[in-house]
PDB file of C-alpha atoms in Angstrom:
ATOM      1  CA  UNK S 525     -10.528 -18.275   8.600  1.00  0.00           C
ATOM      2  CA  UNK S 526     -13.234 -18.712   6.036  1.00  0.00           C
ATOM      3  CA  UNK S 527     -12.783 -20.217   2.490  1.00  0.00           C
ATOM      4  CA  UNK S 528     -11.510 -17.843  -0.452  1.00  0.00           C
ATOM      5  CA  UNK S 529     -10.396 -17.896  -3.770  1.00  0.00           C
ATOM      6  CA  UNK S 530      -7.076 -16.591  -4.016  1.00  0.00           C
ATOM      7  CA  UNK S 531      -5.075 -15.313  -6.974  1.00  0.00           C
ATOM      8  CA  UNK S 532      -2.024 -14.217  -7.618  1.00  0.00           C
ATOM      9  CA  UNK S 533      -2.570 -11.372 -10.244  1.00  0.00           C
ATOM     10  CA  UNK S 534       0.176 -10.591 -12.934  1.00  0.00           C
ATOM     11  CA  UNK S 535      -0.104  -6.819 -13.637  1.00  0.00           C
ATOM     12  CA  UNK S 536      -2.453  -4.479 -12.566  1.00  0.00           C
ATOM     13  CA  UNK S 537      -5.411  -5.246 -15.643  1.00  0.00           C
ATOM     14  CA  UNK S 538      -5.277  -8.417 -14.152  1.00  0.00           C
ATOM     15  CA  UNK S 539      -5.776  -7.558 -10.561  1.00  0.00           C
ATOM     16  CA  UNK S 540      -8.566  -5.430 -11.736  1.00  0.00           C
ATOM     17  CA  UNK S 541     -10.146  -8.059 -14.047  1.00  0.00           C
ATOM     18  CA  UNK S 542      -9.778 -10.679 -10.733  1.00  0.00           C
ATOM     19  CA  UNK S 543     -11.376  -8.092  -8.353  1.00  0.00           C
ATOM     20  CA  UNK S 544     -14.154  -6.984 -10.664  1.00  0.00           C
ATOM     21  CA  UNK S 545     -15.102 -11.035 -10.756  1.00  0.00           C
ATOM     22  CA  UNK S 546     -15.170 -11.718  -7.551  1.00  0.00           C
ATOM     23  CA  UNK S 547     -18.377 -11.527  -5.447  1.00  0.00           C
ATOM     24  CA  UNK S 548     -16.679  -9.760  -3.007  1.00  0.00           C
ATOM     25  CA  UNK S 549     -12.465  -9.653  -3.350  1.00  0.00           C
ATOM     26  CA  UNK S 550     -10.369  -7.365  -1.389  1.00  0.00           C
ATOM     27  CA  UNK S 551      -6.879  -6.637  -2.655  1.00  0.00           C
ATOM     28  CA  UNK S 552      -3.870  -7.854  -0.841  1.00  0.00           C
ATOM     29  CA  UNK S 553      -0.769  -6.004  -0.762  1.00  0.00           C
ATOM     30  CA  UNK S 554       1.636  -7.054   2.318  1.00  0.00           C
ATOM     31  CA  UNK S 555      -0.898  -8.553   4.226  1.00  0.00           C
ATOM     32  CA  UNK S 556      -0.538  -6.938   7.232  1.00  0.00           C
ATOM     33  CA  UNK S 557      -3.651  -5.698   8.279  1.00  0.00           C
ATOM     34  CA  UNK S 558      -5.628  -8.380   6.047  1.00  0.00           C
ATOM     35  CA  UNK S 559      -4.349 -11.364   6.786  1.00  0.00           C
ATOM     36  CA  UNK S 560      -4.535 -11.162  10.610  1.00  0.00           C
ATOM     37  CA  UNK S 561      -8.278  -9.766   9.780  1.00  0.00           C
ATOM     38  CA  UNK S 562      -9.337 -12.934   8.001  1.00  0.00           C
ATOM     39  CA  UNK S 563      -7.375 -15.219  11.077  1.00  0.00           C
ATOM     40  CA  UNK S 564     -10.164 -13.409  13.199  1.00  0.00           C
ATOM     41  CA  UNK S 565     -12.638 -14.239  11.482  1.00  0.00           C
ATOM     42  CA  UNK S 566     -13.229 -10.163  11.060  1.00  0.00           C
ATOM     43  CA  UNK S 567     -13.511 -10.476   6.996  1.00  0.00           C
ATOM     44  CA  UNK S 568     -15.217 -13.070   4.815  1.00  0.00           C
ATOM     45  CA  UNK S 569     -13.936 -12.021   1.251  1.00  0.00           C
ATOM     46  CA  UNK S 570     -15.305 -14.294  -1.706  1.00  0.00           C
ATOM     47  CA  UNK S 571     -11.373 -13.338  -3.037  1.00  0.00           C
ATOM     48  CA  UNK S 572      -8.077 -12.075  -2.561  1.00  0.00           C
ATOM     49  CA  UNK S 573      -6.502 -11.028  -5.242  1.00  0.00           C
ATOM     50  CA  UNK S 574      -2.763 -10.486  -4.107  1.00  0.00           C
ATOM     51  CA  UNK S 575      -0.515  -7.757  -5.343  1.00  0.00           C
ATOM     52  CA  UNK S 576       2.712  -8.704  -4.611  1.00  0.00           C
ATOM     53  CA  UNK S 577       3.401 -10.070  -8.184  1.00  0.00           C
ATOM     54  CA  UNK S 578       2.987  -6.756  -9.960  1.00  0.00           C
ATOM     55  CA  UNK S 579       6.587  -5.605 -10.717  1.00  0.00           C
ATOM     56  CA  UNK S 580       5.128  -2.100 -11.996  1.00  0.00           C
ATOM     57  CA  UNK S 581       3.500  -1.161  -8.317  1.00  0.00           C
ATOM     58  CA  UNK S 582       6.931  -1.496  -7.146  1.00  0.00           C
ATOM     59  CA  UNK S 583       9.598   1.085  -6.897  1.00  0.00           C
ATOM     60  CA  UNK S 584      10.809   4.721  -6.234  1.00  0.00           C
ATOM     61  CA  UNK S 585      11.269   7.325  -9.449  1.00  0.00           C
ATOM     62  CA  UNK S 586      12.076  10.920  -8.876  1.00  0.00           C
ATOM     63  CA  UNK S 587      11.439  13.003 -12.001  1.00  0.00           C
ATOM     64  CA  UNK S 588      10.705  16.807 -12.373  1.00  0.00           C
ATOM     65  CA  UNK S 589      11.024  17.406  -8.046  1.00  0.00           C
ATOM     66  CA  UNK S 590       8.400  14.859  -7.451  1.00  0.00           C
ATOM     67  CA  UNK S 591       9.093  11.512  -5.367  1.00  0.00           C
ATOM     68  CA  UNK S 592       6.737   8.228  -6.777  1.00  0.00           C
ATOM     69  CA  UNK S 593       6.468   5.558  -4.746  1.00  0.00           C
ATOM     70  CA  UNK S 594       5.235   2.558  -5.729  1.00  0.00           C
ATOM     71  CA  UNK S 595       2.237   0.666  -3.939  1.00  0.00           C
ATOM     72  CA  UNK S 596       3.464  -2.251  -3.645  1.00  0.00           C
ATOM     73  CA  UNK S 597       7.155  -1.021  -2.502  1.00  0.00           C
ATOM     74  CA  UNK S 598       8.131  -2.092   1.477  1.00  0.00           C
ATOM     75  CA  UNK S 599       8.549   0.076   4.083  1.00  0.00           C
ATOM     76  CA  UNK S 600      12.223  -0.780   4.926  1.00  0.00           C
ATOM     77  CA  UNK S 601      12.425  -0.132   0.639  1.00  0.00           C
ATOM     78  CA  UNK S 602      11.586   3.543   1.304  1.00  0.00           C
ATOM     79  CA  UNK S 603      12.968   3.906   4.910  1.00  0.00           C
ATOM     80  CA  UNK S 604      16.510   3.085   2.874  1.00  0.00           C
ATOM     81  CA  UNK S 605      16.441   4.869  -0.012  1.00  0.00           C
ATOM     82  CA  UNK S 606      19.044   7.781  -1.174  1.00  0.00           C
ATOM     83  CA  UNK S 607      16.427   9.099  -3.283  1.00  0.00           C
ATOM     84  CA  UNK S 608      13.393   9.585  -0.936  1.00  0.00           C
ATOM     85  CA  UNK S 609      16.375  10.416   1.718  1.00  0.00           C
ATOM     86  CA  UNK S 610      17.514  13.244  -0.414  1.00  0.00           C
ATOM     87  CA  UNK S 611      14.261  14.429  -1.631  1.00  0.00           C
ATOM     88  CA  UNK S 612      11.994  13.971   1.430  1.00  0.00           C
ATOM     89  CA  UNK S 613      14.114  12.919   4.611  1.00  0.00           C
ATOM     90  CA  UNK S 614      10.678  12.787   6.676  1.00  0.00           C
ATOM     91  CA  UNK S 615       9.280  10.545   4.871  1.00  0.00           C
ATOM     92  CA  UNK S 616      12.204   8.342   4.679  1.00  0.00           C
ATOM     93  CA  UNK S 617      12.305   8.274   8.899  1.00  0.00           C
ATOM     94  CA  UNK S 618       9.008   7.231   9.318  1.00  0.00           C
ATOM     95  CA  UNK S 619       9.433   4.659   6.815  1.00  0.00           C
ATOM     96  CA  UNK S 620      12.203   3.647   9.436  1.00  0.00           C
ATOM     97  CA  UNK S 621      10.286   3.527  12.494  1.00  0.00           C
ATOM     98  CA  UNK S 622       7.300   1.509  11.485  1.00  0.00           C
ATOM     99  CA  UNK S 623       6.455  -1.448  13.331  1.00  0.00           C
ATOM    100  CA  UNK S 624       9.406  -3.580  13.718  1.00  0.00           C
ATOM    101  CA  UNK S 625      11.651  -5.111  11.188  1.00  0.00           C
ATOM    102  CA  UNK S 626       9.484  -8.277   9.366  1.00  0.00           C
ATOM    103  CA  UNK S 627       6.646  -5.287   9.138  1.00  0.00           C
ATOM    104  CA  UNK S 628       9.046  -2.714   7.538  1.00  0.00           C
ATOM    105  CA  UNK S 629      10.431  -6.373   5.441  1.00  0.00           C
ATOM    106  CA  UNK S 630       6.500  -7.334   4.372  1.00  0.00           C
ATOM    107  CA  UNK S 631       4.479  -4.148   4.583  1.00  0.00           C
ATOM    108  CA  UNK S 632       3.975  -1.806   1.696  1.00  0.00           C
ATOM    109  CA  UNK S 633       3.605   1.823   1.036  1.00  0.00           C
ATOM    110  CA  UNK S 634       0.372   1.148  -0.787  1.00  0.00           C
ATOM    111  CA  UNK S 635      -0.912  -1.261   1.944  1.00  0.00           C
ATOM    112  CA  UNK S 636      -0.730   1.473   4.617  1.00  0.00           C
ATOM    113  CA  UNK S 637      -2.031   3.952   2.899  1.00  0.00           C
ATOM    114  CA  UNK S 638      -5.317   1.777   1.646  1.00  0.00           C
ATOM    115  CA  UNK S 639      -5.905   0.394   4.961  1.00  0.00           C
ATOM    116  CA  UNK S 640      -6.164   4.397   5.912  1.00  0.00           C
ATOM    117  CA  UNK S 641      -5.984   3.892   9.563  1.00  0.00           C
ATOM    118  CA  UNK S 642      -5.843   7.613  11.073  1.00  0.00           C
ATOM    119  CA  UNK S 643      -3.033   6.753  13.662  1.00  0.00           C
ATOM    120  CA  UNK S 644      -1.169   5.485  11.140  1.00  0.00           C
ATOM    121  CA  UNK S 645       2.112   6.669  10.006  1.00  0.00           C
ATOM    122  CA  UNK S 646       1.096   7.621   6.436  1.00  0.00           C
ATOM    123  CA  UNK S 647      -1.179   8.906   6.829  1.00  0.00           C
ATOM    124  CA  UNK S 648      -0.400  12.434   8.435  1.00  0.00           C
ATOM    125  CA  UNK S 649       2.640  11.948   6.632  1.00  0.00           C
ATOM    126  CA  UNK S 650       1.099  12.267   3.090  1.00  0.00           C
ATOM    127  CA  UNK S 651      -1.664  14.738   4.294  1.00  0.00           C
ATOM    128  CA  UNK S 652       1.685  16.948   5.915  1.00  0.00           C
ATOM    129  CA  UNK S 653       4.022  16.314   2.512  1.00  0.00           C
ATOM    130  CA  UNK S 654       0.726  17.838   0.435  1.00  0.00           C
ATOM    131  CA  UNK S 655       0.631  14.132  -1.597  1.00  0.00           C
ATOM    132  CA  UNK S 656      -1.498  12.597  -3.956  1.00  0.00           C
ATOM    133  CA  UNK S 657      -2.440   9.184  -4.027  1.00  0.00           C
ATOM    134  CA  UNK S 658      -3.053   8.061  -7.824  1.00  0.00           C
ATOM    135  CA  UNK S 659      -5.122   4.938  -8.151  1.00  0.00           C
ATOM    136  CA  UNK S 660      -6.806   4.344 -11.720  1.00  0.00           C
ATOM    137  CA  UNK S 661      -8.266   6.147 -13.102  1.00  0.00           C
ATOM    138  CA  UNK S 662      -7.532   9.016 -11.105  1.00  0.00           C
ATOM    139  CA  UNK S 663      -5.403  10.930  -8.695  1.00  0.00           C
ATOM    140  CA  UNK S 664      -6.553  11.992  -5.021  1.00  0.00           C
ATOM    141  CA  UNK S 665      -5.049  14.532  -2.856  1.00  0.00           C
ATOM    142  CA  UNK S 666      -3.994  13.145   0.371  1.00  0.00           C
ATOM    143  CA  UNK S 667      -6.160  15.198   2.013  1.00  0.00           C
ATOM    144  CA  UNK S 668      -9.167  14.339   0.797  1.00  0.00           C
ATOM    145  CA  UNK S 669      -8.590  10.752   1.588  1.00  0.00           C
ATOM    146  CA  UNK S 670      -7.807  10.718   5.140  1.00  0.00           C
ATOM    147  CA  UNK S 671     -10.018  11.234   7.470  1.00  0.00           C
ATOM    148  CA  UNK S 672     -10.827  13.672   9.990  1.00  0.00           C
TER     149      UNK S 672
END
């Protein structure tokens, strides 16, 4: 692994703020795909700025017929949730079924969906559901994201 600066960033201005600074940060979510990545030598970020200290990126809310998930909310989070269960019972199973359980413990929504892997889970999932993925400043359909 090759030397980084890493910070733990607060809310999401300060993830931002930490990101924009760096030479060349990446953003760290679960960790999943990044930190075996840097093991390999496959990634030599000047930073990683890690999200897993941002209460507001975490969390389900349905208002209004529409399901948020947070970015920084776990798999097994959204796999056992009454809400998304109720609401969107796909989504909720293939929360279930990724990886085993320290993935579905450590890995987040957000994390997935970034990494945009098309044999993912995700995401088809999102691209199926007709989702949006909002980063800031704006909002992306799901389609539009993933490729192929």
């Amino acid at each position: 692994m090759h030397d980084f600066t890493y910070h733990a960033a607060g809310s999401v201005a300060d993830a931002a703020a930490r990101a924009a600074a760096g030479e060349d940060a990446v953003l760290m979510a679960g960790g999943m795909t990044l930190l075996p990545t840097l093991k390999q030598r496959l990634a030599q970020p000047s930073d990683v700025v890690d999200l897993g200290g941002i209460a507001e990126l975490r969390g389900i809310r349905v208002e209004g017929g529409a399901v948020t998930v947070g970015a920084m909310t776990a798999h097994d989070t959204v796999a056992n949730s009454s809400e998304v269960a109720a609401a969107i019972p796909a989504l909720a199973a293939v929360a279930g079924h990724i990886g085993d359980p320290q993935v579905r413990n450590r890995g987040t929504i957000g994390g997935s969906i970034a990494n945009n892997d098309p044999a993912a889970d995700y995401p088809a999932a999102q691209v199926g559901l007709g989702a949006a993925v909002c980063t800031a400043p704006r909002e992306l359909a799901a389609h539009r994201l993933v490729p192929g």
